[in-house]
Amino acid sequence: MTSDTSEAFKEGHDDQSDTIGGRIARAREAAGLTVAQAARRLGVKTSTWQGWENDRAEPRSNKLLMMAGTFSVSPTWLLTGYGDGPTEVIEDEVLILRQELRSVAQDVANAQSRLNAVLERLETFNSYHHVEPN
């Protein structure tokens, strides 16, 4: 790579994801798994997985393919950073925000119902007791 090319490459990637270990960690985190859970799924020791994420070792091709399938990313992305990487984090965040928005909307609707009920009680009270509004 020329220096221009390597600068463009650096700008398009964050430092942690520029290594196979960083991408493995990113895919695992996007799947919502701990290191121990991911290691168990692939049938390796936790220390082996940690070695992969810390770039002390690289998974063999069969484990890399299993990992890609488990995390719904392309093997090419795990190896190079190009191709289909994890999207679950963004999708999950959007889902969480939509659920929170629905919850807030329900809270507002409930508050409006309570407000209407209190106003109705006040009007009823006023009509029976002839209390003048302030």
PDB file of C-alpha atoms in Angstrom:
ATOM      1  CA  MET A   1       0.000   0.000   0.000  1.00  0.00           C
ATOM      2  CA  THR A   2       1.121   3.495  -0.691  1.00  0.00           C
ATOM      3  CA  SER A   3       0.982   6.015   2.109  1.00  0.00           C
ATOM      4  CA  ASP A   4      -2.128   7.606   0.509  1.00  0.00           C
ATOM      5  CA  THR A   5      -3.829   4.230   0.357  1.00  0.00           C
ATOM      6  CA  SER A   6      -2.950   3.342   3.931  1.00  0.00           C
ATOM      7  CA  GLU A   7      -4.219   6.725   5.154  1.00  0.00           C
ATOM      8  CA  ALA A   8      -7.537   6.162   3.335  1.00  0.00           C
ATOM      9  CA  PHE A   9      -7.687   2.657   4.810  1.00  0.00           C
ATOM     10  CA  LYS A  10      -7.125   4.010   8.340  1.00  0.00           C
ATOM     11  CA  GLU A  11      -9.785   6.683   7.915  1.00  0.00           C
ATOM     12  CA  GLY A  12     -12.436   4.093   6.948  1.00  0.00           C
ATOM     13  CA  HIS A  13     -11.786   1.791   9.903  1.00  0.00           C
ATOM     14  CA  ASP A  14     -11.492   2.290  13.623  1.00  0.00           C
ATOM     15  CA  ASP A  15      -8.215   1.077  15.120  1.00  0.00           C
ATOM     16  CA  GLN A  16      -9.704  -1.718  17.207  1.00  0.00           C
ATOM     17  CA  SER A  17     -11.488  -3.276  14.220  1.00  0.00           C
ATOM     18  CA  ASP A  18      -8.424  -3.091  11.982  1.00  0.00           C
ATOM     19  CA  THR A  19      -7.233  -6.481  13.166  1.00  0.00           C
ATOM     20  CA  ILE A  20      -8.806  -9.883  12.923  1.00  0.00           C
ATOM     21  CA  GLY A  21      -8.924  -9.972  16.725  1.00  0.00           C
ATOM     22  CA  GLY A  22     -10.739  -6.646  16.874  1.00  0.00           C
ATOM     23  CA  ARG A  23     -13.286  -7.836  14.313  1.00  0.00           C
ATOM     24  CA  ILE A  24     -13.801 -11.108  16.196  1.00  0.00           C
ATOM     25  CA  ALA A  25     -14.469  -9.111  19.370  1.00  0.00           C
ATOM     26  CA  ARG A  26     -16.801  -6.744  17.536  1.00  0.00           C
ATOM     27  CA  ALA A  27     -18.808  -9.628  16.032  1.00  0.00           C
ATOM     28  CA  ARG A  28     -19.032 -11.376  19.405  1.00  0.00           C
ATOM     29  CA  GLU A  29     -20.190  -8.195  21.148  1.00  0.00           C
ATOM     30  CA  ALA A  30     -22.751  -7.534  18.408  1.00  0.00           C
ATOM     31  CA  ALA A  31     -24.127 -11.027  19.064  1.00  0.00           C
ATOM     32  CA  GLY A  32     -24.380 -10.168  22.752  1.00  0.00           C
ATOM     33  CA  LEU A  33     -22.106 -12.990  23.884  1.00  0.00           C
ATOM     34  CA  THR A  34     -19.387 -13.097  26.499  1.00  0.00           C
ATOM     35  CA  VAL A  35     -15.988 -14.525  25.625  1.00  0.00           C
ATOM     36  CA  ALA A  36     -16.841 -17.696  27.558  1.00  0.00           C
ATOM     37  CA  GLN A  37     -20.176 -18.112  25.761  1.00  0.00           C
ATOM     38  CA  ALA A  38     -18.630 -17.604  22.327  1.00  0.00           C
ATOM     39  CA  ALA A  39     -15.796 -20.018  23.108  1.00  0.00           C
ATOM     40  CA  ARG A  40     -18.276 -22.636  24.275  1.00  0.00           C
ATOM     41  CA  ARG A  41     -20.328 -22.250  21.081  1.00  0.00           C
ATOM     42  CA  LEU A  42     -17.284 -22.909  18.929  1.00  0.00           C
ATOM     43  CA  GLY A  43     -15.942 -25.647  21.179  1.00  0.00           C
ATOM     44  CA  VAL A  44     -12.700 -23.931  22.162  1.00  0.00           C
ATOM     45  CA  LYS A  45     -11.174 -22.864  25.457  1.00  0.00           C
ATOM     46  CA  THR A  46     -11.820 -19.357  26.715  1.00  0.00           C
ATOM     47  CA  SER A  47      -8.071 -18.727  26.657  1.00  0.00           C
ATOM     48  CA  THR A  48      -7.977 -19.696  22.974  1.00  0.00           C
ATOM     49  CA  TRP A  49     -10.744 -17.226  22.206  1.00  0.00           C
ATOM     50  CA  GLN A  50      -8.996 -14.505  24.179  1.00  0.00           C
ATOM     51  CA  GLY A  51      -5.855 -15.198  22.182  1.00  0.00           C
ATOM     52  CA  TRP A  52      -7.787 -14.638  18.963  1.00  0.00           C
ATOM     53  CA  GLU A  53      -9.340 -11.383  20.176  1.00  0.00           C
ATOM     54  CA  ASN A  54      -5.968 -10.132  21.434  1.00  0.00           C
ATOM     55  CA  ASP A  55      -4.254 -11.022  18.133  1.00  0.00           C
ATOM     56  CA  ARG A  56      -1.896 -13.500  19.787  1.00  0.00           C
ATOM     57  CA  ALA A  57      -3.218 -16.228  17.473  1.00  0.00           C
ATOM     58  CA  GLU A  58      -5.615 -16.642  14.562  1.00  0.00           C
ATOM     59  CA  PRO A  59      -8.390 -19.210  14.281  1.00  0.00           C
ATOM     60  CA  ARG A  60      -8.001 -22.058  11.819  1.00  0.00           C
ATOM     61  CA  SER A  61     -10.166 -21.874   8.722  1.00  0.00           C
ATOM     62  CA  ASN A  62     -12.811 -24.288  10.043  1.00  0.00           C
ATOM     63  CA  LYS A  63     -13.243 -22.233  13.228  1.00  0.00           C
ATOM     64  CA  LEU A  64     -13.256 -19.000  11.234  1.00  0.00           C
ATOM     65  CA  LEU A  65     -16.073 -20.347   9.041  1.00  0.00           C
ATOM     66  CA  MET A  66     -18.032 -21.519  12.104  1.00  0.00           C
ATOM     67  CA  MET A  67     -17.517 -18.110  13.685  1.00  0.00           C
ATOM     68  CA  ALA A  68     -18.721 -16.304  10.555  1.00  0.00           C
ATOM     69  CA  GLY A  69     -21.861 -18.445  10.488  1.00  0.00           C
ATOM     70  CA  THR A  70     -22.505 -18.041  14.199  1.00  0.00           C
ATOM     71  CA  PHE A  71     -22.213 -14.245  14.027  1.00  0.00           C
ATOM     72  CA  SER A  72     -23.814 -13.799  10.573  1.00  0.00           C
ATOM     73  CA  VAL A  73     -20.767 -12.053   9.146  1.00  0.00           C
ATOM     74  CA  SER A  74     -18.725 -12.966   6.114  1.00  0.00           C
ATOM     75  CA  PRO A  75     -15.434 -14.804   6.591  1.00  0.00           C
ATOM     76  CA  THR A  76     -13.882 -12.144   4.374  1.00  0.00           C
ATOM     77  CA  TRP A  77     -14.991  -9.448   6.801  1.00  0.00           C
ATOM     78  CA  LEU A  78     -13.428 -11.322   9.723  1.00  0.00           C
ATOM     79  CA  LEU A  79     -10.152 -11.676   7.814  1.00  0.00           C
ATOM     80  CA  THR A  80      -9.935  -8.298   6.098  1.00  0.00           C
ATOM     81  CA  GLY A  81     -12.654  -5.965   7.337  1.00  0.00           C
ATOM     82  CA  TYR A  82     -14.283  -5.872   3.896  1.00  0.00           C
ATOM     83  CA  GLY A  83     -17.653  -7.440   3.244  1.00  0.00           C
ATOM     84  CA  ASP A  84     -20.612  -8.054   5.522  1.00  0.00           C
ATOM     85  CA  GLY A  85     -19.876  -7.218   9.132  1.00  0.00           C
ATOM     86  CA  PRO A  86     -22.205  -7.222  12.118  1.00  0.00           C
ATOM     87  CA  THR A  87     -25.333  -5.089  11.899  1.00  0.00           C
ATOM     88  CA  GLU A  88     -27.120  -6.409  14.970  1.00  0.00           C
ATOM     89  CA  VAL A  89     -25.916  -3.572  17.215  1.00  0.00           C
ATOM     90  CA  ILE A  90     -27.604  -0.923  15.081  1.00  0.00           C
ATOM     91  CA  GLU A  91     -30.737  -3.015  14.573  1.00  0.00           C
ATOM     92  CA  ASP A  92     -30.943  -3.800  18.289  1.00  0.00           C
ATOM     93  CA  GLU A  93     -30.504  -0.145  19.241  1.00  0.00           C
ATOM     94  CA  VAL A  94     -33.266   0.904  16.822  1.00  0.00           C
ATOM     95  CA  LEU A  95     -35.535  -1.806  18.260  1.00  0.00           C
ATOM     96  CA  ILE A  96     -34.795  -0.650  21.821  1.00  0.00           C
ATOM     97  CA  LEU A  97     -35.478   2.987  20.906  1.00  0.00           C
ATOM     98  CA  ARG A  98     -38.764   2.061  19.203  1.00  0.00           C
ATOM     99  CA  GLN A  99     -39.873   0.061  22.245  1.00  0.00           C
ATOM    100  CA  GLU A 100     -38.974   2.958  24.533  1.00  0.00           C
ATOM    101  CA  LEU A 101     -40.876   5.379  22.304  1.00  0.00           C
ATOM    102  CA  ARG A 102     -43.968   3.125  22.422  1.00  0.00           C
ATOM    103  CA  SER A 103     -43.654   2.971  26.205  1.00  0.00           C
ATOM    104  CA  VAL A 104     -43.413   6.762  26.490  1.00  0.00           C
ATOM    105  CA  ALA A 105     -46.396   7.161  24.151  1.00  0.00           C
ATOM    106  CA  GLN A 106     -48.391   4.755  26.344  1.00  0.00           C
ATOM    107  CA  ASP A 107     -47.341   6.692  29.456  1.00  0.00           C
ATOM    108  CA  VAL A 108     -48.519   9.934  27.840  1.00  0.00           C
ATOM    109  CA  ALA A 109     -51.839   8.332  26.849  1.00  0.00           C
ATOM    110  CA  ASN A 110     -52.311   7.035  30.410  1.00  0.00           C
ATOM    111  CA  ALA A 111     -51.488  10.472  31.838  1.00  0.00           C
ATOM    112  CA  GLN A 112     -53.993  12.070  29.446  1.00  0.00           C
ATOM    113  CA  SER A 113     -56.679   9.609  30.588  1.00  0.00           C
ATOM    114  CA  ARG A 114     -55.924  10.365  34.234  1.00  0.00           C
ATOM    115  CA  LEU A 115     -56.003  14.099  33.535  1.00  0.00           C
ATOM    116  CA  ASN A 116     -59.367  13.796  31.778  1.00  0.00           C
ATOM    117  CA  ALA A 117     -60.765  11.750  34.688  1.00  0.00           C
ATOM    118  CA  VAL A 118     -59.587  14.314  37.253  1.00  0.00           C
ATOM    119  CA  LEU A 119     -61.028  17.192  35.192  1.00  0.00           C
ATOM    120  CA  GLU A 120     -64.346  15.356  34.914  1.00  0.00           C
ATOM    121  CA  ARG A 121     -64.419  14.785  38.680  1.00  0.00           C
ATOM    122  CA  LEU A 122     -63.628  18.457  39.262  1.00  0.00           C
ATOM    123  CA  GLU A 123     -66.421  19.574  36.943  1.00  0.00           C
ATOM    124  CA  THR A 124     -68.850  17.186  38.664  1.00  0.00           C
ATOM    125  CA  PHE A 125     -67.771  18.446  42.066  1.00  0.00           C
ATOM    126  CA  ASN A 126     -68.123  22.064  40.951  1.00  0.00           C
ATOM    127  CA  SER A 127     -71.578  21.519  39.506  1.00  0.00           C
ATOM    128  CA  TYR A 128     -72.895  19.925  42.746  1.00  0.00           C
ATOM    129  CA  HIS A 129     -71.224  22.339  45.113  1.00  0.00           C
ATOM    130  CA  HIS A 130     -71.380  25.474  42.997  1.00  0.00           C
ATOM    131  CA  VAL A 131     -67.708  26.274  43.530  1.00  0.00           C
ATOM    132  CA  GLU A 132     -66.462  29.164  41.411  1.00  0.00           C
ATOM    133  CA  PRO A 133     -63.217  28.572  39.518  1.00  0.00           C
ATOM    134  CA  ASN A 134     -60.245  30.716  40.602  1.00  0.00           C
TER     135      ASN A 134
END
